[in-house]
């Protein structure tokens, strides 16, 4: 076997695919093809690959998807299919391909945006000063969030979601005459808002 080239060593060491070095039996072209495909999946769908184990009988790959700006999420079967398309039979050299998946599960706080916060504030009749006190946020920080000048991190979104959600019961109930109304909690008393 000839010595690997410098570019092959660099590709294996700096790969988008974790532990690509475990597939060193592949040709430089095959490794380059895997790398190009993995980069595209990472860029467009935040899908990552990890070569967990390789022996003479099997190749075990873990594929996972993180939060994606495109919000195009694959289920477990989709991730397996993508992996099998990427690592085709010609790359397995008679080995079986086993794929483990970690799918992305969208959290409730992912729905939180500045407009969501403003909507919830107006639903309850809260002003910015009320939110400042309720959430223990200083005035300038809240203003930056509400005006979209500061990014809502995942932690901040979660805080807003759970705090404002606790304040607003979004459940819809049917009244005696069939009228629909929402129940809001304001301090210790309940206010009924008829729709």
GROMACS .gro file of C-alpha atoms in nm, residues 15-151:
model
  137
   15UNK     CA    1  -1.284   1.631   0.812
   16UNK     CA    2  -1.643   1.731   0.870
   17UNK     CA    3  -1.706   1.362   0.936
   18UNK     CA    4  -1.592   1.264   1.283
   19UNK     CA    5  -1.343   0.976   1.288
   20UNK     CA    6  -1.311   0.964   0.909
   21UNK     CA    7  -0.967   0.814   0.971
   22UNK     CA    8  -1.144   0.485   1.042
   23UNK     CA    9  -1.228   0.463   0.670
   24UNK     CA   10  -0.868   0.494   0.551
   25UNK     CA   11  -0.912   0.185   0.335
   26UNK     CA   12  -1.106   0.411   0.093
   27UNK     CA   13  -0.940   0.585  -0.200
   28UNK     CA   14  -0.866   0.957  -0.194
   29UNK     CA   15  -1.150   1.017  -0.441
   30UNK     CA   16  -1.400   0.825  -0.227
   31UNK     CA   17  -1.294   1.016   0.085
   32UNK     CA   18  -1.323   1.346  -0.102
   33UNK     CA   19  -1.674   1.250  -0.222
   34UNK     CA   20  -1.778   1.165   0.136
   35UNK     CA   21  -1.637   1.494   0.261
   36UNK     CA   22  -1.816   1.703  -0.006
   37UNK     CA   23  -2.147   1.533   0.067
   38UNK     CA   24  -2.105   1.569   0.444
   39UNK     CA   25  -2.024   1.940   0.407
   40UNK     CA   26  -2.341   1.995   0.204
   41UNK     CA   27  -2.556   1.809   0.460
   42UNK     CA   28  -2.400   2.007   0.744
   43UNK     CA   29  -2.439   2.341   0.565
   44UNK     CA   30  -2.800   2.300   0.453
   45UNK     CA   31  -2.957   2.078   0.720
   46UNK     CA   32  -2.708   2.070   1.011
   47UNK     CA   33  -2.663   1.695   0.971
   48UNK     CA   34  -2.340   1.549   1.109
   49UNK     CA   35  -2.180   1.210   1.067
   50UNK     CA   36  -1.956   1.011   1.300
   51UNK     CA   37  -1.781   0.688   1.200
   52UNK     CA   38  -1.820   0.495   1.527
   53UNK     CA   39  -1.671   0.157   1.439
   54UNK     CA   40  -1.519  -0.023   1.142
   55UNK     CA   41  -1.400  -0.383   1.114
   56UNK     CA   42  -1.393  -0.643   0.838
   57UNK     CA   43  -1.766  -0.717   0.879
   58UNK     CA   44  -1.935  -0.381   0.937
   59UNK     CA   45  -1.922  -0.003   0.937
   60UNK     CA   46  -2.119   0.167   1.216
   61UNK     CA   47  -2.215   0.530   1.158
   62UNK     CA   48  -2.393   0.770   1.388
   63UNK     CA   49  -2.584   1.046   1.209
   64UNK     CA   50  -2.744   1.336   1.396
   65UNK     CA   51  -2.930   1.649   1.306
   66UNK     CA   52  -2.917   1.971   1.503
   67UNK     CA   53  -3.129   2.282   1.482
   68UNK     CA   54  -3.146   2.406   1.124
   69UNK     CA   55  -3.231   2.752   0.995
   70UNK     CA   56  -3.420   2.593   0.707
   71UNK     CA   57  -3.628   2.400   0.966
   72UNK     CA   58  -3.620   2.103   0.730
   73UNK     CA   59  -3.586   1.811   0.971
   74UNK     CA   60  -3.545   1.448   0.875
   75UNK     CA   61  -3.693   1.160   1.070
   76UNK     CA   62  -3.484   0.855   1.164
   77UNK     CA   63  -3.563   0.676   0.837
   78UNK     CA   64  -3.462   0.985   0.639
   79UNK     CA   65  -3.128   1.009   0.819
   80UNK     CA   66  -3.061   0.639   0.754
   81UNK     CA   67  -3.147   0.684   0.384
   82UNK     CA   68  -2.914   0.986   0.354
   83UNK     CA   69  -2.631   0.790   0.515
   84UNK     CA   70  -2.683   0.491   0.285
   85UNK     CA   71  -2.684   0.721  -0.018
   86UNK     CA   72  -2.363   0.886   0.102
   87UNK     CA   73  -2.179   0.565   0.194
   88UNK     CA   74  -2.280   0.341  -0.093
   89UNK     CA   75  -2.197  -0.029  -0.141
   90UNK     CA   76  -1.881   0.049  -0.339
   91UNK     CA   77  -1.738   0.213  -0.025
   92UNK     CA   78  -1.827  -0.073   0.206
   93UNK     CA   79  -1.611  -0.343   0.043
   94UNK     CA   80  -1.852  -0.617   0.147
   95UNK     CA   81  -1.912  -0.476   0.496
   96UNK     CA   82  -2.259  -0.424   0.638
   97UNK     CA   83  -2.361  -0.064   0.711
   98UNK     CA   84  -2.531  -0.001   1.044
   99UNK     CA   85  -2.667   0.345   1.112
  100UNK     CA   86  -2.764   0.495   1.446
  101UNK     CA   87  -2.964   0.820   1.443
  102UNK     CA   88  -3.021   1.119   1.666
  103UNK     CA   89  -3.311   1.321   1.528
  104UNK     CA   90  -3.371   1.685   1.610
  105UNK     CA   91  -3.672   1.743   1.830
  106UNK     CA   92  -3.806   2.094   1.817
  107UNK     CA   93  -3.859   2.244   2.162
  108UNK     CA   94  -4.150   2.459   2.268
  109UNK     CA   95  -3.924   2.761   2.312
  110UNK     CA   96  -3.830   2.752   1.941
  111UNK     CA   97  -4.156   2.935   1.866
  112UNK     CA   98  -4.045   3.240   2.066
  113UNK     CA   99  -3.971   3.547   1.855
  114UNK     CA  100  -3.999   3.917   1.931
  115UNK     CA  101  -4.345   3.921   1.771
  116UNK     CA  102  -4.449   3.618   1.984
  117UNK     CA  103  -4.340   3.805   2.299
  118UNK     CA  104  -4.524   4.123   2.193
  119UNK     CA  105  -4.835   3.919   2.109
  120UNK     CA  106  -4.835   3.753   2.454
  121UNK     CA  107  -4.777   4.089   2.623
  122UNK     CA  108  -5.070   4.247   2.443
  123UNK     CA  109  -5.294   3.947   2.515
  124UNK     CA  110  -5.254   4.005   2.887
  125UNK     CA  111  -5.226   4.381   2.867
  126UNK     CA  112  -4.869   4.387   2.997
  127UNK     CA  113  -4.646   4.683   2.931
  128UNK     CA  114  -4.269   4.667   2.901
  129UNK     CA  115  -4.231   4.785   3.261
  130UNK     CA  116  -4.450   4.492   3.377
  131UNK     CA  117  -4.233   4.244   3.184
  132UNK     CA  118  -3.918   4.402   3.330
  133UNK     CA  119  -4.044   4.339   3.682
  134UNK     CA  120  -4.194   3.997   3.612
  135UNK     CA  121  -3.889   3.864   3.424
  136UNK     CA  122  -3.627   4.057   3.628
  137UNK     CA  123  -3.481   4.207   3.309
  138UNK     CA  124  -3.343   4.559   3.297
  139UNK     CA  125  -3.518   4.811   3.075
  140UNK     CA  126  -3.244   4.847   2.812
  141UNK     CA  127  -3.201   4.469   2.766
  142UNK     CA  128  -3.575   4.417   2.725
  143UNK     CA  129  -3.586   4.703   2.474
  144UNK     CA  130  -3.305   4.542   2.273
  145UNK     CA  131  -3.493   4.209   2.269
  146UNK     CA  132  -3.828   4.363   2.174
  147UNK     CA  133  -3.676   4.576   1.896
  148UNK     CA  134  -3.479   4.285   1.753
  149UNK     CA  135  -3.143   4.448   1.822
  150UNK     CA  136  -3.025   4.166   2.048
  151UNK     CA  137  -3.058   3.802   1.951
   0.00000   0.00000   0.00000
